[in-house]
Amino acid sequence: NLKQDLKQAADIRTAESGEKTLFVGTLGVSPWTEPFRSMGKLCDEQGNLRKEAYLLKVCDGRLWIVGTDRRGTIYGVYELCERIGVSPWYYWADVPVKKQEEICFPEGFEYSDYPSVEYRGIFINDEEELDHWAKAHMDEPTIGLHTYEKLFELILRLKGNYIWPAMHVNSFNMHVENGALADKMGIVVGTSHCDMLMRSNNREWIPWITKKGYTDAEYDYSIE
């Protein structure tokens, strides 16, 4: 996405060889990131790394993007993308990319941030409508990988990390590919309303008891 955004905003192509001016890495993963550990808001007052923190810094004519973990690194990348003119809503709301002749960050530029709320995300409420949209526009029979990939990207661009997925028009966890995509992209998956234990009471309960041959099982999660 970074390469795509750079090309859309100013027709910039990242260098495949020769001198590189943009570096992206994660503390503890990319050795070159260690000198940045104590900069910006990457650590708290006790020197502990903050969750999902990121730093953008221009030094020696190079732009460095450093995250304290993989989501922090992703947020740093998308912070850059938004600053060069690509809205997080470029896809879902058709916000046009702001074209620029050049992209310039001055020597000494530094910006860092971290989330103040641990879980931030989206609950898909009108999933029936999204299901109709997915069938019409995403070339899939229901809300699936193509739709979730775009939703996960939006969440990350908005510095989020969490989703309550569709559970009634289809069951998110019956298709392992959905969970695998969420894990790959760094999205935490939860459930809402009456969907306990990450299972859909609407679509999974009856098929499950039928398969088991149970005739006296009742769906009752009440506490008296």
PDB file of N, CA, C and O in Angstrom, residues 2 6 20-25 32 36 55-66 76-77 79-81 83-84 103-107 109-111:
ATOM      1  N   LEU A   2       2.007   1.234   0.661  1.00  0.00           N
ATOM      2  CA  LEU A   2       2.868   2.410   0.692  1.00  0.00           C
ATOM      3  C   LEU A   2       3.338   2.768  -0.722  1.00  0.00           C
ATOM      4  O   LEU A   2       3.290   3.934  -1.131  1.00  0.00           O
ATOM      5  N   LEU A   6       2.360   6.283  -2.595  1.00  0.00           N
ATOM      6  CA  LEU A   6       3.384   7.204  -3.077  1.00  0.00           C
ATOM      7  C   LEU A   6       3.209   7.483  -4.560  1.00  0.00           C
ATOM      8  O   LEU A   6       3.356   8.619  -5.022  1.00  0.00           O
ATOM      9  N   LYS A  20      18.726   4.546  -0.851  1.00  0.00           N
ATOM     10  CA  LYS A  20      17.348   4.579  -0.375  1.00  0.00           C
ATOM     11  C   LYS A  20      17.176   5.739   0.594  1.00  0.00           C
ATOM     12  O   LYS A  20      18.063   6.036   1.392  1.00  0.00           O
ATOM     13  N   THR A  21      16.036   6.393   0.529  1.00  0.00           N
ATOM     14  CA  THR A  21      15.782   7.542   1.394  1.00  0.00           C
ATOM     15  C   THR A  21      14.623   7.300   2.350  1.00  0.00           C
ATOM     16  O   THR A  21      14.290   8.176   3.142  1.00  0.00           O
ATOM     17  N   LEU A  22      14.000   6.138   2.282  1.00  0.00           N
ATOM     18  CA  LEU A  22      12.887   5.809   3.169  1.00  0.00           C
ATOM     19  C   LEU A  22      13.136   4.447   3.794  1.00  0.00           C
ATOM     20  O   LEU A  22      13.369   3.460   3.097  1.00  0.00           O
ATOM     21  N   PHE A  23      13.072   4.402   5.129  1.00  0.00           N
ATOM     22  CA  PHE A  23      13.316   3.168   5.864  1.00  0.00           C
ATOM     23  C   PHE A  23      12.150   2.910   6.813  1.00  0.00           C
ATOM     24  O   PHE A  23      11.699   3.821   7.513  1.00  0.00           O
ATOM     25  N   VAL A  24      11.666   1.685   6.821  1.00  0.00           N
ATOM     26  CA  VAL A  24      10.552   1.289   7.673  1.00  0.00           C
ATOM     27  C   VAL A  24      10.965   0.058   8.470  1.00  0.00           C
ATOM     28  O   VAL A  24      11.445  -0.929   7.894  1.00  0.00           O
ATOM     29  N   GLY A  25      10.791   0.104   9.794  1.00  0.00           N
ATOM     30  CA  GLY A  25      11.194  -1.036  10.609  1.00  0.00           C
ATOM     31  C   GLY A  25      10.507  -1.065  11.964  1.00  0.00           C
ATOM     32  O   GLY A  25       9.852  -0.103  12.372  1.00  0.00           O
ATOM     33  N   TRP A  32      18.539  -1.837  12.813  1.00  0.00           N
ATOM     34  CA  TRP A  32      18.866  -0.434  12.634  1.00  0.00           C
ATOM     35  C   TRP A  32      17.941   0.504  13.399  1.00  0.00           C
ATOM     36  O   TRP A  32      18.210   1.712  13.526  1.00  0.00           O
ATOM     37  N   PHE A  36      16.681   4.673  17.675  1.00  0.00           N
ATOM     38  CA  PHE A  36      15.463   5.473  17.776  1.00  0.00           C
ATOM     39  C   PHE A  36      14.629   5.118  19.017  1.00  0.00           C
ATOM     40  O   PHE A  36      13.614   5.753  19.283  1.00  0.00           O
ATOM     41  N   LEU A  55       7.068   6.345  15.224  1.00  0.00           N
ATOM     42  CA  LEU A  55       7.880   7.550  15.076  1.00  0.00           C
ATOM     43  C   LEU A  55       8.206   7.770  13.616  1.00  0.00           C
ATOM     44  O   LEU A  55       8.582   6.837  12.905  1.00  0.00           O
ATOM     45  N   LEU A  56       8.038   9.001  13.164  1.00  0.00           N
ATOM     46  CA  LEU A  56       8.517   9.426  11.852  1.00  0.00           C
ATOM     47  C   LEU A  56       9.592  10.477  12.095  1.00  0.00           C
ATOM     48  O   LEU A  56       9.359  11.442  12.828  1.00  0.00           O
ATOM     49  N   LYS A  57      10.755  10.284  11.513  1.00  0.00           N
ATOM     50  CA  LYS A  57      11.843  11.225  11.741  1.00  0.00           C
ATOM     51  C   LYS A  57      12.710  11.352  10.493  1.00  0.00           C
ATOM     52  O   LYS A  57      13.038  10.355   9.850  1.00  0.00           O
ATOM     53  N   VAL A  58      13.062  12.608  10.163  1.00  0.00           N
ATOM     54  CA  VAL A  58      13.991  12.866   9.068  1.00  0.00           C
ATOM     55  C   VAL A  58      15.357  13.136   9.669  1.00  0.00           C
ATOM     56  O   VAL A  58      15.524  14.022  10.503  1.00  0.00           O
ATOM     57  N   CYS A  59      16.317  12.351   9.232  1.00  0.00           N
ATOM     58  CA  CYS A  59      17.688  12.475   9.737  1.00  0.00           C
ATOM     59  C   CYS A  59      18.650  12.145   8.602  1.00  0.00           C
ATOM     60  O   CYS A  59      18.488  11.111   7.930  1.00  0.00           O
ATOM     61  N   ASP A  60      19.628  13.011   8.392  1.00  0.00           N
ATOM     62  CA  ASP A  60      20.625  12.802   7.336  1.00  0.00           C
ATOM     63  C   ASP A  60      19.984  12.623   5.962  1.00  0.00           C
ATOM     64  O   ASP A  60      20.424  11.807   5.149  1.00  0.00           O
ATOM     65  N   GLY A  61      18.920  13.370   5.723  1.00  0.00           N
ATOM     66  CA  GLY A  61      18.282  13.323   4.419  1.00  0.00           C
ATOM     67  C   GLY A  61      17.444  12.087   4.169  1.00  0.00           C
ATOM     68  O   GLY A  61      17.022  11.837   3.043  1.00  0.00           O
ATOM     69  N   ARG A  62      17.176  11.312   5.205  1.00  0.00           N
ATOM     70  CA  ARG A  62      16.381  10.088   5.074  1.00  0.00           C
ATOM     71  C   ARG A  62      15.182  10.156   6.010  1.00  0.00           C
ATOM     72  O   ARG A  62      15.256  10.729   7.093  1.00  0.00           O
ATOM     73  N   LEU A  63      14.091   9.543   5.576  1.00  0.00           N
ATOM     74  CA  LEU A  63      12.898   9.456   6.406  1.00  0.00           C
ATOM     75  C   LEU A  63      12.850   8.070   7.041  1.00  0.00           C
ATOM     76  O   LEU A  63      12.857   7.062   6.337  1.00  0.00           O
ATOM     77  N   TRP A  64      12.793   8.057   8.361  1.00  0.00           N
ATOM     78  CA  TRP A  64      12.787   6.810   9.118  1.00  0.00           C
ATOM     79  C   TRP A  64      11.413   6.635   9.757  1.00  0.00           C
ATOM     80  O   TRP A  64      10.904   7.544  10.414  1.00  0.00           O
ATOM     81  N   ILE A  65      10.831   5.475   9.575  1.00  0.00           N
ATOM     82  CA  ILE A  65       9.556   5.135  10.216  1.00  0.00           C
ATOM     83  C   ILE A  65       9.805   3.933  11.119  1.00  0.00           C
ATOM     84  O   ILE A  65      10.209   2.869  10.653  1.00  0.00           O
ATOM     85  N   VAL A  66       9.556   4.129  12.410  1.00  0.00           N
ATOM     86  CA  VAL A  66       9.859   3.082  13.392  1.00  0.00           C
ATOM     87  C   VAL A  66       8.633   2.829  14.257  1.00  0.00           C
ATOM     88  O   VAL A  66       8.003   3.773  14.748  1.00  0.00           O
ATOM     89  N   GLY A  76       2.652   4.009  11.545  1.00  0.00           N
ATOM     90  CA  GLY A  76       3.634   4.970  11.068  1.00  0.00           C
ATOM     91  C   GLY A  76       3.583   5.114   9.554  1.00  0.00           C
ATOM     92  O   GLY A  76       3.652   6.229   9.016  1.00  0.00           O
ATOM     93  N   VAL A  77       3.453   3.989   8.870  1.00  0.00           N
ATOM     94  CA  VAL A  77       3.352   4.016   7.403  1.00  0.00           C
ATOM     95  C   VAL A  77       2.098   4.767   6.970  1.00  0.00           C
ATOM     96  O   VAL A  77       2.134   5.632   6.076  1.00  0.00           O
ATOM     97  N   GLU A  79       0.406   6.932   8.698  1.00  0.00           N
ATOM     98  CA  GLU A  79       0.543   8.351   9.050  1.00  0.00           C
ATOM     99  C   GLU A  79       1.208   9.092   7.899  1.00  0.00           C
ATOM    100  O   GLU A  79       0.769  10.188   7.499  1.00  0.00           O
ATOM    101  N   LEU A  80       2.262   8.494   7.350  1.00  0.00           N
ATOM    102  CA  LEU A  80       2.931   9.090   6.193  1.00  0.00           C
ATOM    103  C   LEU A  80       1.974   9.189   5.014  1.00  0.00           C
ATOM    104  O   LEU A  80       1.889  10.237   4.345  1.00  0.00           O
ATOM    105  N   CYS A  81       1.245   8.119   4.751  1.00  0.00           N
ATOM    106  CA  CYS A  81       0.325   8.112   3.612  1.00  0.00           C
ATOM    107  C   CYS A  81      -0.716   9.217   3.716  1.00  0.00           C
ATOM    108  O   CYS A  81      -1.031   9.887   2.727  1.00  0.00           O
ATOM    109  N   ARG A  83      -0.386  12.035   5.396  1.00  0.00           N
ATOM    110  CA  ARG A  83       0.284  13.326   5.281  1.00  0.00           C
ATOM    111  C   ARG A  83       0.604  13.685   3.824  1.00  0.00           C
ATOM    112  O   ARG A  83       0.676  14.863   3.483  1.00  0.00           O
ATOM    113  N   ILE A  84       0.794  12.684   2.984  1.00  0.00           N
ATOM    114  CA  ILE A  84       1.111  12.997   1.583  1.00  0.00           C
ATOM    115  C   ILE A  84      -0.144  13.115   0.728  1.00  0.00           C
ATOM    116  O   ILE A  84      -0.053  13.360  -0.482  1.00  0.00           O
ATOM    117  N   ILE A 103       7.007  15.718  -2.611  1.00  0.00           N
ATOM    118  CA  ILE A 103       6.746  15.474  -1.202  1.00  0.00           C
ATOM    119  C   ILE A 103       8.040  15.754  -0.447  1.00  0.00           C
ATOM    120  O   ILE A 103       9.075  15.148  -0.738  1.00  0.00           O
ATOM    121  N   CYS A 104       7.972  16.686   0.505  1.00  0.00           N
ATOM    122  CA  CYS A 104       9.196  17.108   1.186  1.00  0.00           C
ATOM    123  C   CYS A 104       8.964  17.210   2.690  1.00  0.00           C
ATOM    124  O   CYS A 104       8.001  17.841   3.138  1.00  0.00           O
ATOM    125  N   PHE A 105       9.828  16.569   3.448  1.00  0.00           N
ATOM    126  CA  PHE A 105       9.850  16.707   4.893  1.00  0.00           C
ATOM    127  C   PHE A 105      11.203  17.311   5.263  1.00  0.00           C
ATOM    128  O   PHE A 105      12.243  16.786   4.860  1.00  0.00           O
ATOM    129  N   PRO A 106      11.236  18.400   6.014  1.00  0.00           N
ATOM    130  CA  PRO A 106      12.498  19.076   6.304  1.00  0.00           C
ATOM    131  C   PRO A 106      13.400  18.273   7.231  1.00  0.00           C
ATOM    132  O   PRO A 106      12.936  17.437   8.010  1.00  0.00           O
ATOM    133  N   GLU A 107      14.684  18.517   7.136  1.00  0.00           N
ATOM    134  CA  GLU A 107      15.659  17.897   8.032  1.00  0.00           C
ATOM    135  C   GLU A 107      15.274  18.235   9.474  1.00  0.00           C
ATOM    136  O   GLU A 107      14.951  19.369   9.806  1.00  0.00           O
ATOM    137  N   PHE A 109      12.623  16.971  10.948  1.00  0.00           N
ATOM    138  CA  PHE A 109      11.202  16.683  11.168  1.00  0.00           C
ATOM    139  C   PHE A 109      11.044  15.459  12.054  1.00  0.00           C
ATOM    140  O   PHE A 109      11.731  14.447  11.882  1.00  0.00           O
ATOM    141  N   GLU A 110      10.141  15.542  13.011  1.00  0.00           N
ATOM    142  CA  GLU A 110       9.893  14.403  13.899  1.00  0.00           C
ATOM    143  C   GLU A 110       8.444  14.423  14.365  1.00  0.00           C
ATOM    144  O   GLU A 110       7.916  15.466  14.752  1.00  0.00           O
ATOM    145  N   TYR A 111       7.814  13.268  14.288  1.00  0.00           N
ATOM    146  CA  TYR A 111       6.446  13.124  14.787  1.00  0.00           C
ATOM    147  C   TYR A 111       6.295  11.721  15.359  1.00  0.00           C
ATOM    148  O   TYR A 111       6.719  10.740  14.744  1.00  0.00           O
TER     149      TYR A 111
END
